[in-house]
Amino acid sequence: MYNSPLGDLRRSIDEITSYQELALSKMVKLIAQNHPHYSKKFRELGIEISDISTLAALESLPITEKSELVLNPDNFRLKPAAGAEDEYVIWDIVYSAGTSSSPTPIYQTSYDFRGILLAQIRMAEIRGMDNRSRIMNLYPITTHPHGAWLRANNAAAALGASITAGMSGRDFGSFELTRKSAEIVNLTVDTNPTVLWGVPSYIREVLSKVASSGKKLPELNMIAVSGEPCTSAMRKSLTELAESVSNTAVKVSDSLGASELQCGLVECEFGSGFHNPAPELFFLEALDQNGRRVAEGEIGSLAITHLDRRGTVLLRYLLGDKVQITYKNCEDCGRGGGRIVAHKGREGRFTKIRGNLVNLDELLRVLAENTSILEFQIEIHKQSKTDSLSLDELTIRIVPGPSCNTSDIADQVSKAIKIKPVVVVVSREEIWVNENSLKATRIIDSRDYS
Ligand SMILES: [Zn+2]
């Protein structure tokens, strides 16, 4: 159904590396001629990029920081090469759903879109979806196009599988097209899906409503998630809920997605690591502070290099994740191409609250793993809105489940981060107000820094 020089990735490391090096040597020639940002940067640094032809030599190039892309995203687009204009037609633009105030556009050309379809087919193959899958796309419609909703639909097209989109999200303008929560739950039941695909906390909410209404999803066998960390508590909760409404075992298939990839790294089996589904298109590295590759299996900063792209092209681009990578073939499925065997969180999410350095990732983890909470949001603000010199306050807004006790949450948080929070009960809509983004806004820092 598809053809690629690397087949289904059950190839030796040497075969995959030599294919990646062939792709890299073509990619750098295009970059040297037609990439506004890198051609200028490397000229200034005196680096002859078109000479790079091995993955070892790639290590000599400086890393690319997210801030460089955010500053001028258009400078990261290749200019069309003469005679190959068709490859450079803009197919779509997505916006990275980061925490920055201005979402960053990532450009896909008609050439890149074909690559994305290949990556999506491989993802499906690795996680165990096929053309018999009936997929419920539970990602929201966002104001800025996001890869999650789009690519789930594209994946179904490429697989020959059927898909229904839940169409959650917020309407604007004069178009009322999104569905309300109850409609989405009914639609999910009516279409009898085998796969629910979306953000874990939202899928949990839909499943809870299906279960509490006494309805069934009898053939559900997979929950495919990305967009938020799927903690062990979340995985357990999703599995229990799903199996309570299905007649079969349900697999939770986690994925590490990135707007810069337009696909996700996926597990073949739980615990097998996040496989690069398309080593023809991306090379993954784990780097130390100096941009050198760490020894295989050690923790480093995840960087991606595009090997065969025409729109936005990035070299050694830091995604902001701490990871351990192996290039060995997977013990479970035999596939090679690079796997993230452990994800060690995001980088640099610390802030000071009342003078104390607080690890926001730890705070998020504590809340995400508390199964009595359905949704949460953290706000760091001044005690008095009119007095910018008043004390910092940490407010945690929660949508409680039936067994939730707010004073327990305050105790749990103050034990974890040594700051006593104010816990406030809110509705889900109060947390999911920012429909620009795929995810709920988890952290708001509204202190005045001016
Ligand atoms: Zn595997």
CSV table of C-alpha atoms and ligand atoms in Angstrom, one decimal:
chain,number,residue,atom,x,y,z
A,1,MET,CA,0.0,0.0,0.0
A,2,TYR,CA,3.0,2.3,0.3
A,3,ASN,CA,6.5,2.1,-0.8
A,4,SER,CA,9.6,3.4,0.9
A,5,PRO,CA,13.3,2.4,0.5
A,6,LEU,CA,13.3,1.5,4.2
A,7,GLY,CA,10.1,-0.7,4.1
A,8,ASP,CA,8.6,-1.2,7.5
A,9,LEU,CA,11.9,-0.2,9.3
A,10,ARG,CA,12.9,-3.7,10.3
A,11,ARG,CA,16.4,-2.9,8.9
A,12,SER,CA,19.8,-2.9,10.4
A,13,ILE,CA,21.2,0.3,12.0
A,14,ASP,CA,23.8,0.5,9.2
A,15,GLU,CA,21.1,0.3,6.4
A,16,ILE,CA,19.0,3.0,8.1
A,17,THR,CA,22.1,5.2,8.8
A,18,SER,CA,23.3,5.0,5.2
A,19,TYR,CA,19.9,5.9,3.9
A,20,GLN,CA,19.7,8.9,6.3
A,21,GLU,CA,23.1,10.0,5.2
A,22,LEU,CA,22.1,9.9,1.6
A,23,ALA,CA,19.0,12.0,2.4
A,24,LEU,CA,21.1,14.4,4.6
A,25,SER,CA,23.7,15.1,1.9
A,26,LYS,CA,20.9,16.1,-0.6
A,27,MET,CA,19.1,18.1,2.1
A,28,VAL,CA,22.2,20.2,3.0
A,29,LYS,CA,22.8,21.1,-0.6
A,30,LEU,CA,19.3,22.5,-0.9
A,31,ILE,CA,19.7,24.3,2.4
A,32,ALA,CA,23.0,25.9,1.3
A,33,GLN,CA,21.4,27.3,-1.8
A,34,ASN,CA,17.8,28.1,-0.7
A,35,HIS,CA,17.4,28.3,3.1
A,36,PRO,CA,17.4,32.0,4.0
A,37,HIS,CA,18.2,31.5,7.7
A,38,TYR,CA,20.9,28.8,7.6
A,39,SER,CA,22.6,29.9,4.4
A,40,LYS,CA,23.3,33.3,6.1
A,41,LYS,CA,24.1,31.9,9.5
A,42,PHE,CA,26.6,29.3,8.2
A,43,ARG,CA,28.2,31.8,5.8
A,44,GLU,CA,28.8,34.1,8.8
A,45,LEU,CA,30.2,31.3,10.8
A,46,GLY,CA,32.4,30.1,8.0
A,47,ILE,CA,30.8,26.7,7.8
A,48,GLU,CA,30.5,25.0,4.4
A,49,ILE,CA,27.3,23.1,5.0
A,50,SER,CA,27.0,21.4,1.6
A,51,ASP,CA,30.0,19.3,2.5
A,52,ILE,CA,28.1,17.5,5.3
A,53,SER,CA,27.3,14.0,4.3
A,54,THR,CA,27.4,11.9,7.5
A,55,LEU,CA,25.4,11.9,10.7
A,56,ALA,CA,28.8,12.2,12.5
A,57,ALA,CA,29.6,15.4,10.6
A,58,LEU,CA,26.1,16.8,11.4
A,59,GLU,CA,27.4,17.1,15.0
A,60,SER,CA,29.7,19.9,14.0
A,61,LEU,CA,26.8,22.2,13.2
A,62,PRO,CA,25.5,24.5,15.9
A,63,ILE,CA,22.1,23.8,17.4
A,64,THR,CA,19.0,25.7,16.5
A,65,GLU,CA,17.0,27.3,19.4
A,66,LYS,CA,13.2,27.6,19.3
A,67,SER,CA,13.7,31.4,19.7
A,68,GLU,CA,15.4,31.6,16.3
A,69,LEU,CA,12.4,30.0,14.6
A,70,VAL,CA,9.9,32.1,16.5
A,71,LEU,CA,11.7,35.3,15.6
A,72,ASN,CA,11.4,34.8,11.9
A,73,PRO,CA,9.6,31.6,10.8
A,74,ASP,CA,9.5,32.6,7.2
A,75,ASN,CA,13.3,32.6,7.0
A,76,PHE,CA,13.2,28.8,7.7
A,77,ARG,CA,11.3,28.1,4.5
A,78,LEU,CA,13.2,26.8,1.6
A,79,LYS,CA,13.0,28.9,-1.5
A,80,PRO,CA,11.8,26.8,-4.5
A,81,ALA,CA,14.6,25.1,-6.4
A,82,ALA,CA,14.5,25.8,-10.2
A,83,GLY,CA,12.8,23.0,-12.1
A,84,ALA,CA,11.1,21.5,-9.0
A,85,GLU,CA,8.5,24.1,-8.3
A,86,ASP,CA,5.7,21.6,-7.8
A,87,GLU,CA,7.4,20.3,-4.7
A,88,TYR,CA,7.2,23.8,-3.1
A,89,VAL,CA,3.5,24.5,-3.4
A,90,ILE,CA,2.2,25.4,0.0
A,91,TRP,CA,-0.1,22.6,1.1
A,92,ASP,CA,-1.0,23.7,4.6
A,93,ILE,CA,0.3,25.8,7.5
A,94,VAL,CA,0.0,24.7,11.1
A,95,TYR,CA,0.9,26.6,14.2
A,96,SER,CA,2.9,25.2,17.1
A,97,ALA,CA,0.8,25.1,20.2
A,98,GLY,CA,3.5,26.2,22.5
A,99,THR,CA,3.0,28.5,25.5
A,100,SER,CA,4.3,31.5,23.6
A,101,SER,CA,1.8,34.3,23.0
A,102,SER,CA,2.3,34.3,19.2
A,103,PRO,CA,1.9,30.8,17.7
A,104,THR,CA,4.6,30.0,15.2
A,105,PRO,CA,3.7,28.9,11.7
A,106,ILE,CA,5.2,25.7,10.3
A,107,TYR,CA,4.9,25.4,6.5
A,108,GLN,CA,4.1,22.2,4.7
A,109,THR,CA,4.5,21.9,0.9
A,110,SER,CA,2.9,19.4,-1.4
A,111,TYR,CA,6.1,17.4,-1.1
A,112,ASP,CA,6.1,17.5,2.7
A,113,PHE,CA,2.4,16.4,2.8
A,114,ARG,CA,3.3,13.1,1.1
A,115,GLY,CA,6.0,12.6,3.6
A,116,ILE,CA,3.6,13.3,6.4
A,117,LEU,CA,1.2,10.7,5.0
A,118,LEU,CA,4.0,8.1,5.0
A,119,ALA,CA,4.8,9.0,8.6
A,120,GLN,CA,1.2,8.7,9.6
A,121,ILE,CA,0.8,5.3,7.9
A,122,ARG,CA,3.9,4.1,9.8
A,123,MET,CA,2.6,5.4,13.1
A,124,ALA,CA,-0.6,3.5,12.6
A,125,GLU,CA,1.4,0.3,11.7
A,126,ILE,CA,3.6,0.6,14.7
A,127,ARG,CA,0.8,1.2,17.2
A,128,GLY,CA,-1.5,-1.4,15.6
A,129,MET,CA,-4.2,0.6,13.7
A,130,ASP,CA,-5.2,-0.5,10.2
A,131,ASN,CA,-7.8,0.0,7.5
A,132,ARG,CA,-10.4,-1.8,9.6
A,133,SER,CA,-10.0,0.9,12.3
A,134,ARG,CA,-13.0,3.2,12.9
A,135,ILE,CA,-11.4,6.3,14.4
A,136,MET,CA,-13.1,8.9,16.5
A,137,ASN,CA,-11.1,12.1,16.2
A,138,LEU,CA,-11.5,13.9,19.6
A,139,TYR,CA,-9.1,16.7,19.0
A,140,PRO,CA,-10.7,20.2,19.0
A,141,ILE,CA,-11.1,22.6,16.2
A,142,THR,CA,-8.7,25.4,17.0
A,143,THR,CA,-8.5,29.0,15.7
A,144,HIS,CA,-5.0,28.4,14.6
A,145,PRO,CA,-4.7,25.2,12.5
A,146,HIS,CA,-3.0,22.5,14.5
A,147,GLY,CA,-1.5,19.3,13.3
A,148,ALA,CA,-3.3,17.0,15.8
A,149,TRP,CA,-6.8,17.4,14.3
A,150,LEU,CA,-5.6,17.7,10.7
A,151,ARG,CA,-3.3,14.7,10.8
A,152,ALA,CA,-5.7,12.3,12.4
A,153,ASN,CA,-8.0,12.9,9.5
A,154,ASN,CA,-5.1,12.6,7.0
A,155,ALA,CA,-4.0,9.4,8.6
A,156,ALA,CA,-7.4,7.8,8.1
A,157,ALA,CA,-7.3,8.9,4.5
A,158,ALA,CA,-3.9,7.4,3.9
A,159,LEU,CA,-4.8,4.2,5.8
A,160,GLY,CA,-8.1,3.7,4.1
A,161,ALA,CA,-9.7,3.7,7.5
A,162,SER,CA,-12.9,5.5,8.5
A,163,ILE,CA,-12.9,8.5,10.8
A,164,THR,CA,-15.5,10.7,12.5
A,165,ALA,CA,-14.5,14.1,13.9
A,166,GLY,CA,-16.0,15.1,17.2
A,167,MET,CA,-15.7,18.8,16.3
A,168,SER,CA,-15.3,20.1,19.8
A,169,GLY,CA,-13.9,23.6,20.2
A,170,ARG,CA,-15.2,27.1,20.3
A,171,ASP,CA,-17.2,28.8,17.6
A,172,PHE,CA,-16.4,32.3,16.4
A,173,GLY,CA,-17.6,34.6,13.7
A,174,SER,CA,-21.0,33.7,12.4
A,175,PHE,CA,-20.3,30.0,12.0
A,176,GLU,CA,-21.8,27.7,14.6
A,177,LEU,CA,-20.3,24.3,13.6
A,178,THR,CA,-18.8,22.8,16.7
A,179,ARG,CA,-20.6,20.2,18.7
A,180,LYS,CA,-21.6,20.4,22.3
A,181,SER,CA,-20.3,17.8,24.8
A,182,ALA,CA,-23.5,15.7,24.8
A,183,GLU,CA,-23.6,15.6,21.0
A,184,ILE,CA,-20.0,14.4,20.9
A,185,VAL,CA,-20.8,11.7,23.4
A,186,ASN,CA,-23.8,10.5,21.4
A,187,LEU,CA,-21.9,10.7,18.1
A,188,THR,CA,-19.1,8.6,19.7
A,189,VAL,CA,-21.6,6.0,20.8
A,190,ASP,CA,-23.4,6.0,17.4
A,191,THR,CA,-20.3,5.5,15.3
A,192,ASN,CA,-19.1,2.5,17.4
A,193,PRO,CA,-15.4,3.4,17.1
A,194,THR,CA,-12.5,1.0,17.6
A,195,VAL,CA,-10.1,3.9,18.3
A,196,LEU,CA,-10.5,7.1,20.3
A,197,TRP,CA,-7.8,9.6,19.3
A,198,GLY,CA,-7.1,12.8,21.2
A,199,VAL,CA,-5.7,14.5,24.4
A,200,PRO,CA,-5.8,12.1,27.4
A,201,SER,CA,-7.8,14.3,29.7
A,202,TYR,CA,-10.5,15.0,27.1
A,203,ILE,CA,-10.8,11.4,26.1
A,204,ARG,CA,-11.2,10.6,29.8
A,205,GLU,CA,-14.1,13.1,30.0
A,206,VAL,CA,-15.9,11.6,27.0
A,207,LEU,CA,-15.4,8.0,28.3
A,208,SER,CA,-16.7,9.1,31.8
A,209,LYS,CA,-19.9,10.4,30.2
A,210,VAL,CA,-20.4,7.3,28.0
A,211,ALA,CA,-19.9,5.1,31.1
A,212,SER,CA,-22.2,7.2,33.4
A,213,SER,CA,-24.9,7.2,30.8
A,214,GLY,CA,-24.9,3.4,30.7
A,215,LYS,CA,-23.9,3.3,27.0
A,216,LYS,CA,-21.3,1.1,25.4
A,217,LEU,CA,-18.5,1.3,22.9
A,218,PRO,CA,-18.4,-2.5,22.4
A,219,GLU,CA,-15.6,-2.7,19.8
A,220,LEU,CA,-13.3,0.0,21.3
A,221,ASN,CA,-9.7,-1.5,21.4
A,222,MET,CA,-7.4,1.5,21.4
A,223,ILE,CA,-7.0,4.9,22.9
A,224,ALA,CA,-4.4,6.9,21.0
A,225,VAL,CA,-3.2,9.9,22.9
A,226,SER,CA,-0.9,12.9,22.5
A,227,GLY,CA,-0.7,16.5,23.5
A,228,GLU,CA,-0.2,16.0,27.2
A,229,PRO,CA,1.9,13.6,29.3
A,230,CYS,CA,-0.1,10.4,29.8
A,231,THR,CA,1.0,9.5,33.4
A,232,SER,CA,0.7,6.0,34.8
A,233,ALA,CA,-2.4,7.2,36.8
A,234,MET,CA,-4.0,8.6,33.6
A,235,ARG,CA,-3.2,5.4,31.7
A,236,LYS,CA,-4.8,3.3,34.4
A,237,SER,CA,-7.9,5.5,34.6
A,238,LEU,CA,-8.3,5.5,30.8
A,239,THR,CA,-7.9,1.7,30.6
A,240,GLU,CA,-10.4,1.1,33.4
A,241,LEU,CA,-13.0,3.4,32.0
A,242,ALA,CA,-12.5,2.1,28.4
A,243,GLU,CA,-12.7,-1.5,29.4
A,244,SER,CA,-15.9,-0.8,31.4
A,245,VAL,CA,-17.7,0.2,28.2
A,246,SER,CA,-16.0,-2.1,25.7
A,247,ASN,CA,-16.3,-5.9,25.2
A,248,THR,CA,-12.6,-6.2,24.4
A,249,ALA,CA,-9.2,-5.3,25.9
A,250,VAL,CA,-8.3,-1.7,25.3
A,251,LYS,CA,-4.7,-0.6,24.6
A,252,VAL,CA,-3.6,3.0,25.5
A,253,SER,CA,-1.2,4.0,22.8
A,254,ASP,CA,0.9,7.1,23.9
A,255,SER,CA,2.7,9.3,21.4
A,256,LEU,CA,5.2,12.2,21.6
A,257,GLY,CA,4.1,14.7,19.0
A,258,ALA,CA,5.6,17.9,17.8
A,259,SER,CA,4.4,20.5,15.4
A,260,GLU,CA,7.8,20.5,13.8
A,261,LEU,CA,7.4,16.8,12.9
A,262,GLN,CA,3.7,16.8,12.0
A,263,CYS,CA,3.6,13.3,13.3
A,264,GLY,CA,4.2,11.6,16.6
A,265,LEU,CA,6.8,9.1,17.9
A,266,VAL,CA,4.8,6.1,19.0
A,267,GLU,CA,5.1,2.9,21.1
A,268,CYS,CA,4.7,-0.5,19.5
A,269,GLU,CA,4.0,-1.9,23.0
A,270,PHE,CA,3.7,-0.1,26.3
A,271,GLY,CA,7.2,0.6,27.6
A,272,SER,CA,8.9,-0.2,24.3
A,273,GLY,CA,9.9,3.5,23.8
A,274,PHE,CA,8.7,6.1,21.3
A,275,HIS,CA,9.7,5.0,17.8
A,276,ASN,CA,10.7,7.5,15.1
A,277,PRO,CA,8.1,6.5,12.5
A,278,ALA,CA,10.0,8.0,9.6
A,279,PRO,CA,13.8,8.0,9.8
A,280,GLU,CA,13.7,8.9,6.0
A,281,LEU,CA,12.4,12.3,7.1
A,282,PHE,CA,13.9,12.9,10.6
A,283,PHE,CA,17.0,12.3,12.5
A,284,LEU,CA,16.8,12.4,16.3
A,285,GLU,CA,19.7,13.3,18.7
A,286,ALA,CA,20.0,13.7,22.5
A,287,LEU,CA,22.5,16.5,23.2
A,288,ASP,CA,24.5,17.9,26.1
A,289,GLN,CA,24.8,21.6,27.0
A,290,ASN,CA,27.4,22.1,24.3
A,291,GLY,CA,25.4,20.6,21.5
A,292,ARG,CA,27.4,17.3,21.5
A,293,ARG,CA,25.6,14.0,21.3
A,294,VAL,CA,25.5,12.3,24.7
A,295,ALA,CA,26.4,8.6,24.9
A,296,GLU,CA,23.6,6.3,23.9
A,297,GLY,CA,21.2,5.8,26.8
A,298,GLU,CA,22.2,8.9,28.7
A,299,ILE,CA,19.8,11.8,29.2
A,300,GLY,CA,20.1,14.7,26.8
A,301,SER,CA,18.1,17.5,25.1
A,302,LEU,CA,16.1,16.2,22.2
A,303,ALA,CA,17.0,17.7,18.8
A,304,ILE,CA,15.5,16.9,15.4
A,305,THR,CA,17.0,17.4,12.0
A,306,HIS,CA,14.8,17.3,8.9
A,307,LEU,CA,16.3,15.1,6.2
A,308,ASP,CA,13.8,15.5,3.4
A,309,ARG,CA,11.6,18.5,3.5
A,310,ARG,CA,10.7,21.6,1.4
A,311,GLY,CA,8.7,23.9,3.6
A,312,THR,CA,9.9,24.7,7.1
A,313,VAL,CA,13.3,23.0,7.4
A,314,LEU,CA,15.2,22.7,10.7
A,315,LEU,CA,18.6,21.4,11.6
A,316,ARG,CA,19.5,20.2,15.1
A,317,TYR,CA,16.5,22.0,16.4
A,318,LEU,CA,15.9,21.7,20.2
A,319,LEU,CA,12.3,20.7,21.0
A,320,GLY,CA,12.7,21.3,24.7
A,321,ASP,CA,12.4,17.7,26.0
A,322,LYS,CA,14.9,15.8,28.1
A,323,VAL,CA,15.2,12.3,26.7
A,324,GLN,CA,17.2,9.1,26.5
A,325,ILE,CA,17.6,7.7,22.9
A,326,THR,CA,18.7,4.4,21.5
A,327,TYR,CA,19.3,3.6,17.8
A,328,LYS,CA,19.2,-0.1,18.4
A,329,ASN,CA,16.4,-2.1,16.8
A,330,CYS,CA,13.4,-2.5,19.1
A,331,GLU,CA,13.4,-5.7,21.2
A,332,ASP,CA,9.6,-5.9,20.8
A,333,CYS,CA,9.0,-5.2,17.1
A,334,GLY,CA,12.5,-5.2,15.5
A,335,ARG,CA,12.2,-1.7,14.0
A,336,GLY,CA,15.1,0.7,13.9
A,337,GLY,CA,15.4,4.4,13.2
A,338,GLY,CA,15.8,5.8,16.7
A,339,ARG,CA,13.7,5.5,19.7
A,340,ILE,CA,13.1,7.6,22.8
A,341,VAL,CA,13.4,5.0,25.6
A,342,ALA,CA,12.6,7.5,28.3
A,343,HIS,CA,11.1,10.9,28.4
A,344,LYS,CA,12.4,12.9,31.3
A,345,GLY,CA,10.1,15.9,31.1
A,346,ARG,CA,10.3,19.4,29.6
A,347,GLU,CA,13.2,21.7,30.2
A,348,GLY,CA,13.4,24.9,32.1
A,349,ARG,CA,10.0,25.1,33.8
A,350,PHE,CA,10.9,26.6,37.0
A,351,THR,CA,9.6,29.8,38.5
A,352,LYS,CA,10.0,31.7,41.8
A,353,ILE,CA,6.9,32.0,44.0
A,354,ARG,CA,7.4,34.2,47.1
A,355,GLY,CA,11.1,33.9,46.5
A,356,ASN,CA,11.2,30.1,46.4
A,357,LEU,CA,12.2,28.3,43.3
A,358,VAL,CA,9.3,26.0,42.3
A,359,ASN,CA,9.6,23.1,39.8
A,360,LEU,CA,6.4,23.6,37.8
A,361,ASP,CA,6.8,20.2,36.2
A,362,GLU,CA,6.7,18.6,39.6
A,363,LEU,CA,3.5,20.5,40.5
A,364,LEU,CA,1.9,19.5,37.2
A,365,ARG,CA,2.9,15.9,37.8
A,366,VAL,CA,1.3,15.9,41.3
A,367,LEU,CA,-2.0,17.3,39.9
A,368,ALA,CA,-2.0,15.1,36.8
A,369,GLU,CA,-1.6,11.9,38.8
A,370,ASN,CA,-4.3,12.8,41.3
A,371,THR,CA,-7.2,10.7,39.9
A,372,SER,CA,-9.8,12.6,42.0
A,373,ILE,CA,-9.3,15.6,39.8
A,374,LEU,CA,-10.8,15.8,36.3
A,375,GLU,CA,-9.2,19.0,35.2
A,376,PHE,CA,-6.8,21.5,36.7
A,377,GLN,CA,-5.2,24.8,36.1
A,378,ILE,CA,-2.5,26.7,38.0
A,379,GLU,CA,-2.3,30.4,38.3
A,380,ILE,CA,0.5,32.3,39.9
A,381,HIS,CA,-0.6,35.9,40.6
A,382,LYS,CA,-0.4,38.8,43.1
A,383,GLN,CA,-2.6,38.6,46.2
A,384,SER,CA,-4.0,42.0,45.3
A,385,LYS,CA,-4.8,42.8,41.7
A,386,THR,CA,-4.2,46.5,42.3
A,387,ASP,CA,-1.0,46.2,44.2
A,388,SER,CA,1.9,44.8,42.2
A,389,LEU,CA,4.0,44.6,45.3
A,390,SER,CA,1.6,42.3,47.2
A,391,LEU,CA,2.7,38.8,47.9
A,392,ASP,CA,2.7,36.1,45.2
A,393,GLU,CA,-0.2,33.7,45.4
A,394,LEU,CA,-0.6,30.2,44.0
A,395,THR,CA,-4.2,29.3,43.0
A,396,ILE,CA,-5.1,25.9,41.8
A,397,ARG,CA,-8.4,25.6,39.9
A,398,ILE,CA,-9.9,22.2,39.8
A,399,VAL,CA,-12.8,20.3,38.3
A,400,PRO,CA,-13.3,17.8,41.0
A,401,GLY,CA,-14.3,14.1,40.5
A,402,PRO,CA,-16.7,12.4,43.0
A,403,SER,CA,-14.0,11.4,45.5
A,404,CYS,CA,-12.2,14.8,45.5
A,405,ASN,CA,-11.3,16.6,48.7
A,406,THR,CA,-9.9,20.1,48.2
A,407,SER,CA,-8.0,20.3,51.5
A,408,ASP,CA,-6.2,17.0,50.6
A,409,ILE,CA,-5.1,18.6,47.3
A,410,ALA,CA,-3.8,21.7,49.1
A,411,ASP,CA,-1.8,19.4,51.5
A,412,GLN,CA,-0.5,17.3,48.7
A,413,VAL,CA,0.8,20.3,46.8
A,414,SER,CA,2.3,22.1,49.8
A,415,LYS,CA,4.1,18.8,50.6
A,416,ALA,CA,5.5,18.5,47.0
A,417,ILE,CA,6.6,22.1,46.4
A,418,LYS,CA,6.6,23.7,49.9
A,419,ILE,CA,4.0,26.4,48.9
A,420,LYS,CA,0.5,26.4,50.3
A,421,PRO,CA,-1.9,26.9,47.4
A,422,VAL,CA,-5.5,28.3,47.4
A,423,VAL,CA,-7.7,25.6,45.8
A,424,VAL,CA,-10.8,26.7,43.9
A,425,VAL,CA,-13.5,24.6,42.3
A,426,VAL,CA,-14.4,25.7,38.8
A,427,SER,CA,-16.3,24.3,35.7
A,428,ARG,CA,-14.5,22.7,32.8
A,429,GLU,CA,-15.4,25.6,30.6
A,430,GLU,CA,-13.5,28.0,32.8
A,431,ILE,CA,-10.3,26.1,32.2
A,432,TRP,CA,-10.7,25.4,28.5
A,433,VAL,CA,-11.2,29.0,27.5
A,434,ASN,CA,-8.3,29.3,25.2
A,435,GLU,CA,-9.3,27.6,22.0
A,436,ASN,CA,-6.3,28.9,20.1
A,437,SER,CA,-4.6,26.0,21.6
A,438,LEU,CA,-5.0,22.2,21.4
A,439,LYS,CA,-4.6,21.8,25.1
A,440,ALA,CA,-6.1,23.4,28.2
A,441,THR,CA,-3.8,26.2,29.5
A,442,ARG,CA,-2.3,24.5,32.6
A,443,ILE,CA,-0.1,27.3,33.8
A,444,ILE,CA,-1.0,31.0,33.9
A,445,ASP,CA,1.5,33.5,35.4
A,446,SER,CA,-0.4,36.8,35.7
A,447,ARG,CA,2.1,38.6,37.8
A,448,ASP,CA,3.1,42.0,36.4
A,449,TYR,CA,6.7,42.0,35.2
A,450,SER,CA,6.6,45.5,33.8
B,1,ZN,ZN,9.0,-1.6,18.8
